[in-house]
Tab-separated table of C-alpha atoms in Angstrom:
chain	number	residue	atom	x	y	z
A	683	ASP	CA	-14.330	-17.018	14.072
A	684	THR	CA	-11.884	-14.981	11.961
A	685	GLU	CA	-12.311	-16.934	8.795
A	686	VAL	CA	-13.578	-16.116	5.349
A	687	THR	CA	-14.693	-19.223	3.489
A	688	GLN	CA	-15.048	-19.600	-0.261
A	689	THR	CA	-16.666	-22.309	-2.315
A	690	PRO	CA	-15.874	-24.056	-4.518
A	691	LYS	CA	-12.117	-24.369	-4.172
A	692	HIS	CA	-11.734	-25.136	-7.867
A	693	LEU	CA	-14.118	-24.586	-10.765
A	694	VAL	CA	-13.823	-25.528	-14.408
A	695	MET	CA	-16.447	-24.146	-16.732
A	696	GLY	CA	-17.139	-23.755	-20.417
A	697	MET	CA	-17.768	-20.417	-22.046
A	698	THR	CA	-21.516	-21.040	-22.234
A	699	ASN	CA	-21.944	-22.144	-18.632
A	700	LYS	CA	-23.471	-20.229	-15.749
A	701	LYS	CA	-21.887	-20.735	-12.361
A	702	SER	CA	-21.584	-18.927	-9.041
A	703	LEU	CA	-18.810	-18.385	-6.542
A	704	LYS	CA	-19.745	-18.093	-2.897
A	705	CYS	CA	-18.108	-16.318	0.009
A	706	GLU	CA	-19.125	-16.295	3.660
A	707	GLN	CA	-17.914	-14.600	6.831
A	708	HIS	CA	-19.283	-14.566	10.366
A	709	MET	CA	-17.150	-11.807	11.833
A	710	GLY	CA	-19.897	-9.206	11.661
A	711	HIS	CA	-18.006	-7.338	8.944
A	712	ARG	CA	-20.062	-4.878	6.915
A	713	ALA	CA	-17.756	-4.603	3.912
A	714	MET	CA	-17.039	-7.404	1.466
A	715	TYR	CA	-14.833	-7.483	-1.604
A	716	TRP	CA	-14.176	-9.481	-4.742
A	717	TYR	CA	-10.680	-9.538	-6.225
A	718	LYS	CA	-9.291	-11.236	-9.321
A	719	GLN	CA	-5.706	-12.461	-9.222
A	720	LYS	CA	-3.782	-13.760	-12.212
A	721	ALA	CA	-0.694	-15.882	-11.689
A	722	LYS	CA	2.316	-13.963	-10.371
A	723	LYS	CA	0.267	-10.757	-10.228
A	724	PRO	CA	-1.265	-8.741	-7.383
A	725	PRO	CA	-4.987	-8.914	-6.647
A	726	GLU	CA	-7.122	-6.549	-8.697
A	727	LEU	CA	-10.191	-5.119	-7.027
A	728	MET	CA	-13.451	-5.931	-8.796
A	729	PHE	CA	-16.294	-5.014	-6.453
A	730	VAL	CA	-16.854	-3.633	-2.966
A	731	TYR	CA	-20.061	-4.034	-0.983
A	732	SER	CA	-20.644	-1.819	2.007
A	733	TYR	CA	-23.639	-2.545	4.207
A	734	GLU	CA	-24.936	-4.892	1.522
A	735	LYS	CA	-24.919	-2.188	-1.136
A	736	LEU	CA	-22.544	-2.104	-4.072
A	737	SER	CA	-20.201	0.801	-3.431
A	738	ILE	CA	-17.365	0.208	-5.889
A	739	ASN	CA	-17.463	-1.456	-9.305
A	740	GLU	CA	-14.108	-1.257	-11.012
A	741	SER	CA	-15.553	-1.292	-14.525
A	742	VAL	CA	-15.891	-5.048	-14.476
A	743	PRO	CA	-17.535	-6.659	-17.544
A	744	SER	CA	-21.200	-7.544	-17.109
A	745	ARG	CA	-20.461	-11.250	-17.440
A	746	PHE	CA	-19.479	-10.934	-13.768
A	747	SER	CA	-22.469	-10.152	-11.569
A	748	PRO	CA	-22.033	-9.701	-7.817
A	749	GLU	CA	-24.733	-10.214	-5.248
A	750	CYS	CA	-24.836	-9.644	-1.508
A	751	PRO	CA	-27.930	-11.436	-0.159
A	752	ASN	CA	-27.118	-10.547	3.443
A	753	SER	CA	-24.293	-9.187	5.548
A	754	SER	CA	-22.557	-12.566	5.800
A	755	LEU	CA	-22.753	-13.732	2.207
A	756	LEU	CA	-21.293	-12.568	-1.059
A	757	ASN	CA	-21.823	-14.248	-4.398
A	758	LEU	CA	-20.241	-13.749	-7.792
A	759	HIS	CA	-22.380	-14.987	-10.668
A	760	LEU	CA	-20.514	-15.951	-13.800
A	761	HIS	CA	-21.961	-16.177	-17.295
A	762	ALA	CA	-20.422	-16.421	-20.754
A	763	LEU	CA	-16.888	-16.097	-19.478
A	764	GLN	CA	-13.805	-16.032	-21.667
A	765	PRO	CA	-10.627	-18.093	-21.252
A	766	GLU	CA	-8.791	-14.946	-20.152
A	767	ASP	CA	-11.085	-14.806	-17.128
A	768	SER	CA	-9.283	-17.840	-15.725
A	769	ALA	CA	-7.749	-16.716	-12.438
A	770	LEU	CA	-7.871	-17.011	-8.671
A	771	TYR	CA	-10.910	-15.158	-7.344
A	772	LEU	CA	-10.449	-13.886	-3.837
A	773	CYS	CA	-13.104	-12.718	-1.445
A	774	ALA	CA	-12.287	-10.463	1.504
A	775	SER	CA	-14.144	-8.726	4.276
A	776	SER	CA	-13.443	-5.868	6.656
A	777	GLN	CA	-15.166	-4.147	9.518
A	778	GLU	CA	-16.218	-1.300	7.250
A	779	SER	CA	-14.964	-0.016	3.928
A	780	GLY	CA	-16.325	3.425	4.276
A	781	SER	CA	-15.038	5.952	6.656
A	782	SER	CA	-11.317	5.494	6.933
A	783	GLY	CA	-9.864	2.637	4.940
A	784	ARG	CA	-7.950	1.600	8.019
A	785	ASP	CA	-9.719	-1.676	8.471
A	786	GLU	CA	-7.769	-4.839	7.887
A	787	GLN	CA	-9.130	-6.986	5.098
A	788	PHE	CA	-9.481	-10.683	5.871
A	789	PHE	CA	-9.065	-12.810	2.773
A	790	GLY	CA	-10.518	-16.171	1.904
A	791	PRO	CA	-8.373	-18.872	0.248
A	792	GLY	CA	-9.885	-18.164	-3.150
A	793	THR	CA	-11.581	-20.091	-5.927
A	794	ARG	CA	-9.326	-21.243	-8.750
A	795	LEU	CA	-11.386	-20.729	-11.911
A	796	THR	CA	-10.531	-22.245	-15.256
A	797	VAL	CA	-12.573	-21.276	-18.314
A	798	LEU	CA	-12.278	-23.640	-21.247
B	401	ALA	CA	0.931	9.058	-11.436
B	402	GLN	CA	-0.035	7.451	-8.161
B	403	SER	CA	1.634	4.091	-7.706
B	404	VAL	CA	3.017	1.462	-5.393
B	405	THR	CA	6.349	-0.040	-6.358
B	406	GLN	CA	8.083	-3.128	-5.108
B	407	PRO	CA	11.431	-2.941	-6.883
B	408	ASP	CA	12.472	-6.533	-6.205
B	409	ILE	CA	10.557	-9.169	-8.160
B	410	HIS	CA	12.376	-12.077	-6.546
B	411	ILE	CA	14.643	-12.311	-3.501
B	412	THR	CA	16.536	-15.362	-2.264
B	413	VAL	CA	17.950	-15.512	1.247
B	414	SER	CA	19.452	-18.259	3.352
B	415	GLU	CA	17.552	-19.526	6.349
B	416	GLY	CA	18.583	-17.547	9.405
B	417	ALA	CA	19.686	-14.540	7.375
B	418	SER	CA	18.066	-11.124	7.668
B	419	LEU	CA	15.509	-9.902	5.148
B	420	GLU	CA	14.416	-6.552	3.807
B	421	LEU	CA	11.675	-6.160	1.196
B	422	ARG	CA	11.268	-2.751	-0.343
B	423	CYS	CA	8.109	-0.778	-0.978
B	424	ASN	CA	7.838	2.744	-2.354
B	425	TYR	CA	4.720	4.753	-2.998
B	426	SER	CA	3.962	7.813	-5.008
B	427	TYR	CA	0.980	9.724	-3.654
B	428	GLY	CA	0.377	13.337	-2.728
B	429	ALA	CA	-0.456	12.514	0.862
B	430	THR	CA	0.666	9.699	3.119
B	431	PRO	CA	-1.601	6.758	2.481
B	432	TYR	CA	-2.417	3.965	4.866
B	433	LEU	CA	0.219	1.269	4.319
B	434	PHE	CA	-0.060	-2.490	4.596
B	435	TRP	CA	2.072	-5.569	4.055
B	436	TYR	CA	0.393	-8.867	3.155
B	437	VAL	CA	1.834	-12.347	2.665
B	438	GLN	CA	0.421	-14.995	0.344
B	439	SER	CA	1.470	-18.626	0.438
B	440	PRO	CA	0.936	-20.682	-2.731
B	441	GLY	CA	-2.729	-21.409	-3.389
B	442	GLN	CA	-3.823	-19.323	-0.419
B	443	GLY	CA	-5.433	-15.989	0.249
B	444	LEU	CA	-3.575	-12.992	1.625
B	445	GLN	CA	-2.746	-12.537	5.296
B	446	LEU	CA	-2.015	-9.163	6.860
B	447	LEU	CA	1.452	-8.907	8.394
B	448	LEU	CA	1.294	-5.320	9.621
B	449	LYS	CA	-0.063	-1.863	8.874
B	450	TYR	CA	0.816	1.794	9.369
B	451	PHE	CA	-1.550	4.709	9.724
B	452	SER	CA	0.292	7.288	11.832
B	453	GLY	CA	2.453	7.658	14.915
B	454	ASP	CA	5.506	5.539	15.608
B	455	THR	CA	7.202	4.936	12.281
B	456	LEU	CA	8.436	1.476	13.257
B	457	VAL	CA	5.572	-0.993	13.365
B	458	GLN	CA	5.644	-4.555	14.612
B	459	GLY	CA	3.669	-7.295	12.952
B	460	ILE	CA	3.016	-10.979	13.165
B	461	LYS	CA	5.556	-13.751	12.575
B	462	GLY	CA	8.449	-11.552	13.712
B	463	PHE	CA	8.113	-8.992	10.900
B	464	GLU	CA	8.488	-5.259	11.285
B	465	ALA	CA	8.317	-2.333	8.886
B	466	GLU	CA	9.597	1.207	8.970
B	467	PHE	CA	7.790	4.154	7.416
B	468	LYS	CA	10.118	6.826	6.035
B	469	ARG	CA	8.211	9.841	4.823
B	470	SER	CA	11.280	11.467	3.255
B	471	GLN	CA	11.833	8.422	1.078
B	472	SER	CA	8.155	7.530	0.548
B	473	SER	CA	9.055	4.038	1.665
B	474	PHE	CA	7.621	1.343	3.870
B	475	ASN	CA	10.162	-1.485	3.883
B	476	LEU	CA	9.489	-4.824	5.521
B	477	ARG	CA	12.181	-6.484	7.622
B	478	LYS	CA	12.812	-9.662	9.522
B	479	PRO	CA	16.025	-10.303	11.453
B	480	SER	CA	16.131	-14.076	10.896
B	481	VAL	CA	14.204	-15.778	8.113
B	482	HIS	CA	12.616	-19.206	8.520
B	483	TRP	CA	11.982	-21.650	5.678
B	484	SER	CA	8.238	-21.183	6.241
B	485	ASP	CA	8.561	-17.510	5.278
B	486	ALA	CA	8.912	-18.479	1.618
B	487	ALA	CA	5.915	-16.848	-0.037
B	488	GLU	CA	4.747	-13.864	-2.075
B	489	TYR	CA	4.758	-10.523	-0.278
B	490	PHE	CA	2.562	-7.605	-1.285
B	491	CYS	CA	2.735	-4.008	-0.186
B	492	ALA	CA	-0.608	-2.209	-0.384
B	493	VAL	CA	-1.863	1.322	0.104
B	494	VAL	CA	-5.254	2.819	0.817
B	495	LEU	CA	-5.949	6.497	0.417
B	496	ASN	CA	-8.163	7.864	3.158
B	497	THR	CA	-10.054	9.687	0.450
B	498	ASN	CA	-10.824	6.464	-1.354
B	499	ALA	CA	-11.435	4.104	1.496
B	500	GLY	CA	-12.121	0.524	0.559
B	501	LYS	CA	-9.888	0.605	-2.466
B	502	SER	CA	-6.532	-1.034	-1.885
B	503	THR	CA	-3.794	-0.662	-4.466
B	504	PHE	CA	-1.233	-3.436	-4.395
B	505	GLY	CA	2.358	-3.493	-5.524
B	506	ASP	CA	3.362	-6.201	-7.989
B	507	GLY	CA	4.719	-8.367	-5.200
B	508	THR	CA	8.067	-9.857	-4.233
B	509	THR	CA	8.628	-13.603	-4.292
B	510	LEU	CA	10.773	-14.765	-1.397
B	511	THR	CA	12.739	-17.993	-1.705
B	512	VAL	CA	14.515	-19.339	1.390
B	513	LYS	CA	17.594	-21.521	0.920
B	514	PRO	CA	18.321	-24.177	3.531
Protein backbone atom coordinates (compact mmCIF):
# COMPACT_ATOMS: atom_id res chain seq x y z
CA ASP A 1 0.00 0.00 0.00
CA THR A 2 1.75 3.17 -1.22
CA GLU A 3 -1.09 5.52 -0.54
CA VAL A 4 -1.57 8.49 1.72
CA THR A 5 -5.23 9.15 2.41
CA GLN A 6 -6.75 12.42 3.58
CA THR A 7 -10.19 13.20 4.89
CA PRO A 8 -12.33 15.08 4.25
CA LYS A 9 -11.83 15.86 0.58
CA HIS A 10 -13.56 19.22 0.95
CA LEU A 11 -14.33 21.27 4.04
CA VAL A 12 -16.22 24.51 4.43
CA MET A 13 -16.09 26.16 7.82
CA GLY A 14 -16.93 29.43 9.49
CA MET A 15 -14.39 31.49 11.35
CA THR A 16 -15.73 30.36 14.73
CA ASN A 17 -15.79 26.65 13.94
CA LYS A 18 -13.43 23.95 15.14
CA LYS A 19 -12.62 21.20 12.69
CA SER A 20 -9.90 18.64 12.05
CA LEU A 21 -8.14 17.32 8.98
CA LYS A 22 -6.98 13.73 9.01
CA CYS A 23 -4.16 11.96 7.22
CA GLU A 24 -3.26 8.28 7.26
CA GLN A 25 -0.51 6.11 5.79
CA HIS A 26 0.30 2.43 6.19
CA MET A 27 3.71 2.37 4.55
CA GLY A 28 5.59 2.26 7.84
CA HIS A 29 6.90 5.78 7.25
CA ARG A 30 8.23 7.57 10.31
CA ALA A 31 8.04 11.12 8.99
CA MET A 32 4.83 12.97 8.20
CA TYR A 33 4.26 16.47 6.89
CA TRP A 34 1.59 19.12 6.54
CA TYR A 35 1.75 21.56 3.64
CA LYS A 36 -0.49 24.47 2.67
CA GLN A 37 -0.95 25.22 -1.01
CA LYS A 38 -2.68 28.28 -2.40
CA ALA A 39 -3.95 28.28 -5.96
CA LYS A 40 -1.21 28.43 -8.60
CA LYS A 41 1.46 28.39 -5.88
CA PRO A 42 3.90 25.74 -4.64
CA PRO A 43 3.27 23.87 -1.40
CA GLU A 44 4.49 25.63 1.72
CA LEU A 45 5.75 23.46 4.54
CA MET A 46 3.87 23.89 7.81
CA PHE A 47 4.89 21.05 10.11
CA VAL A 48 7.10 17.97 10.12
CA TYR A 49 6.71 15.05 12.51
CA SER A 50 9.56 12.61 12.89
CA TYR A 51 8.97 9.48 14.94
CA GLU A 52 5.74 11.02 16.20
CA LYS A 53 7.50 14.10 17.56
CA LEU A 54 7.16 17.56 16.10
CA SER A 55 10.51 18.36 14.52
CA ILE A 56 9.76 21.38 12.34
CA ASN A 57 7.18 24.12 12.85
CA GLU A 58 7.49 26.79 10.20
CA SER A 59 6.16 29.57 12.42
CA VAL A 60 2.59 28.57 11.73
CA PRO A 61 -0.13 30.53 13.61
CA SER A 62 -1.51 28.78 16.69
CA ARG A 63 -4.95 28.48 15.11
CA PHE A 64 -3.39 25.47 13.36
CA SER A 65 -2.57 22.68 15.80
CA PRO A 66 -0.97 19.46 14.57
CA GLU A 67 -1.20 16.13 16.31
CA CYS A 68 0.41 12.78 15.62
CA PRO A 69 -1.44 10.16 17.70
CA ASN A 70 0.59 7.29 16.27
CA SER A 71 3.01 6.54 13.47
CA SER A 72 0.23 6.08 10.90
CA LEU A 73 -1.95 9.07 11.68
CA LEU A 74 -1.54 12.80 11.44
CA ASN A 75 -4.19 15.34 12.33
CA LEU A 76 -4.43 19.08 11.84
CA HIS A 77 -6.82 20.79 14.23
CA LEU A 78 -8.30 24.04 13.02
CA HIS A 79 -9.80 26.76 15.18
CA ALA A 80 -10.76 30.38 14.55
CA LEU A 81 -9.43 30.37 11.02
CA GLN A 82 -9.44 33.37 8.71
CA PRO A 83 -10.66 33.51 5.11
CA GLU A 84 -7.05 33.78 3.95
CA ASP A 85 -6.46 30.31 5.36
CA SER A 86 -8.56 28.88 2.54
CA ALA A 87 -6.26 26.58 0.58
CA LEU A 88 -5.45 23.00 -0.33
CA TYR A 89 -3.89 21.25 2.66
CA LEU A 90 -1.59 18.45 1.69
CA CYS A 91 -0.28 15.68 3.87
CA ALA A 92 2.85 13.72 2.96
CA SER A 93 4.95 10.98 4.45
CA SER A 94 8.45 9.65 3.95
CA GLN A 95 10.59 6.86 5.29
CA GLU A 96 12.40 9.27 7.58
CA SER A 97 12.86 13.01 7.58
CA GLY A 98 15.94 13.05 9.67
CA SER A 99 19.25 11.83 8.53
CA SER A 100 19.59 12.63 4.87
CA GLY A 101 16.59 14.27 3.27
CA ARG A 102 16.88 11.79 0.44
CA ASP A 103 13.61 10.08 1.12
CA GLU A 104 10.83 10.51 -1.38
CA GLN A 105 7.75 12.17 0.03
CA PHE A 106 4.44 10.51 -0.81
CA PHE A 107 1.61 13.02 -0.98
CA GLY A 108 -2.06 12.61 -0.29
CA PRO A 109 -4.68 14.19 -2.58
CA GLY A 110 -5.29 17.02 -0.13
CA THR A 111 -8.23 18.62 1.64
CA ARG A 112 -9.72 21.66 -0.06
CA LEU A 113 -10.54 24.06 2.79
CA THR A 114 -12.78 27.07 2.43
CA VAL A 115 -13.15 29.47 5.35
CA LEU A 116 -16.17 31.73 5.19
CA ALA B 1 19.82 34.20 -1.01
CA GLN B 2 19.09 30.51 -1.35
CA SER B 3 16.38 29.85 -3.90
CA VAL B 4 14.85 27.55 -6.46
CA THR B 5 13.77 29.14 -9.71
CA GLN B 6 11.56 27.83 -12.45
CA PRO B 7 11.84 30.55 -15.08
CA ASP B 8 8.86 29.44 -17.16
CA ILE B 9 5.46 30.05 -15.58
CA HIS B 10 3.54 28.47 -18.44
CA ILE B 11 4.63 26.31 -21.37
CA THR B 12 2.48 25.07 -24.25
CA VAL B 13 3.63 22.23 -26.48
CA SER B 14 1.95 20.13 -29.13
CA GLU B 15 1.29 16.49 -28.44
CA GLY B 16 4.23 14.44 -29.65
CA ALA B 17 6.66 17.34 -29.38
CA SER B 18 9.65 17.34 -27.05
CA LEU B 19 9.58 19.14 -23.72
CA GLU B 20 12.13 20.80 -21.48
CA LEU B 21 11.23 22.44 -18.17
CA ARG B 22 13.90 24.51 -16.51
CA CYS B 23 14.98 24.56 -12.89
CA ASN B 24 17.83 26.54 -11.38
CA TYR B 25 18.95 26.62 -7.78
CA SER B 26 21.09 28.93 -5.77
CA TYR B 27 22.73 27.18 -2.83
CA GLY B 28 26.28 26.96 -1.55
CA ALA B 29 26.41 23.20 -1.89
CA THR B 30 24.63 20.83 -4.24
CA PRO B 31 21.27 20.05 -2.74
CA TYR B 32 19.19 16.96 -3.30
CA LEU B 33 16.99 17.67 -6.33
CA PHE B 34 13.50 16.48 -7.12
CA TRP B 35 10.84 16.95 -9.78
CA TYR B 36 7.18 16.51 -8.86
CA VAL B 37 4.03 16.62 -10.99
CA GLN B 38 0.61 17.72 -9.78
CA SER B 39 -2.58 17.14 -11.74
CA PRO B 40 -5.53 19.43 -10.98
CA GLY B 41 -7.08 18.73 -7.59
CA GLN B 42 -4.46 16.12 -6.77
CA GLY B 43 -1.43 15.76 -4.56
CA LEU B 44 2.12 15.75 -5.86
CA GLN B 45 3.78 12.72 -7.43
CA LEU B 46 7.54 12.27 -7.62
CA LEU B 47 8.87 11.99 -11.16
CA LEU B 48 12.56 11.62 -10.38
CA LYS B 49 15.34 12.67 -8.03
CA TYR B 50 19.07 13.32 -8.01
CA PHE B 51 21.48 12.91 -5.13
CA SER B 52 24.85 12.13 -6.70
CA GLY B 53 26.50 10.04 -9.39
CA ASP B 54 25.28 9.87 -12.97
CA THR B 55 24.06 13.33 -13.87
CA LEU B 56 21.32 12.03 -16.17
CA VAL B 57 18.51 10.48 -14.18
CA GLN B 58 15.55 8.55 -15.49
CA GLY B 59 12.12 8.84 -13.95
CA ILE B 60 8.61 7.61 -14.36
CA LYS B 61 6.31 8.32 -17.31
CA GLY B 62 9.24 8.67 -19.71
CA PHE B 63 10.75 11.74 -18.02
CA GLU B 64 14.44 12.34 -17.49
CA ALA B 65 16.45 15.17 -15.96
CA GLU B 66 20.03 16.29 -16.25
CA PHE B 67 22.01 17.83 -13.41
CA LYS B 68 24.54 20.43 -14.53
CA ARG B 69 26.66 21.64 -11.66
CA SER B 70 28.30 24.41 -13.70
CA GLN B 71 24.90 25.90 -14.47
CA SER B 72 23.23 25.04 -11.14
CA SER B 73 20.45 23.50 -13.18
CA PHE B 74 18.30 20.41 -13.10
CA ASN B 75 16.12 20.55 -16.21
CA LEU B 76 13.34 18.07 -16.87
CA ARG B 77 12.90 16.60 -20.34
CA LYS B 78 10.59 14.32 -22.23
CA PRO B 79 11.15 13.39 -25.88
CA SER B 80 7.47 13.08 -26.83
CA VAL B 81 4.70 14.67 -24.78
CA HIS B 82 1.31 13.02 -24.30
CA TRP B 83 -1.93 14.89 -23.64
CA SER B 84 -2.02 13.31 -20.17
CA ASP B 85 1.20 15.13 -19.26
CA ALA B 86 -0.72 18.40 -18.93
CA ALA B 87 -0.22 19.37 -15.29
CA GLU B 88 1.76 21.56 -12.91
CA TYR B 89 5.43 20.66 -12.50
CA PHE B 90 7.46 21.57 -9.44
CA CYS B 91 11.19 21.42 -8.93
CA ALA B 92 12.20 20.97 -5.29
CA VAL B 93 15.42 20.93 -3.32
CA VAL B 94 16.41 19.55 0.05
CA LEU B 95 19.61 20.54 1.76
CA ASN B 96 21.29 17.63 3.50
CA THR B 97 21.86 19.95 6.42
CA ASN B 98 18.16 20.65 6.74
CA ALA B 99 16.67 17.29 5.98
CA GLY B 100 12.91 17.13 5.92
CA LYS B 101 12.51 20.64 4.61
CA SER B 102 11.77 20.78 0.91
CA THR B 103 11.87 24.09 -0.90
CA PHE B 104 9.76 24.20 -4.03
CA GLY B 105 10.04 26.35 -7.11
CA ASP B 106 6.96 28.32 -8.14
CA GLY B 107 6.00 25.68 -10.67
CA THR B 108 5.50 25.49 -14.42
CA THR B 109 2.08 24.87 -15.91
CA LEU B 110 2.23 22.61 -18.94
CA THR B 111 -0.52 22.77 -21.54
CA VAL B 112 -0.55 20.16 -24.32
CA LYS B 113 -2.17 21.06 -27.64
CA PRO B 114 -3.76 18.28 -29.67
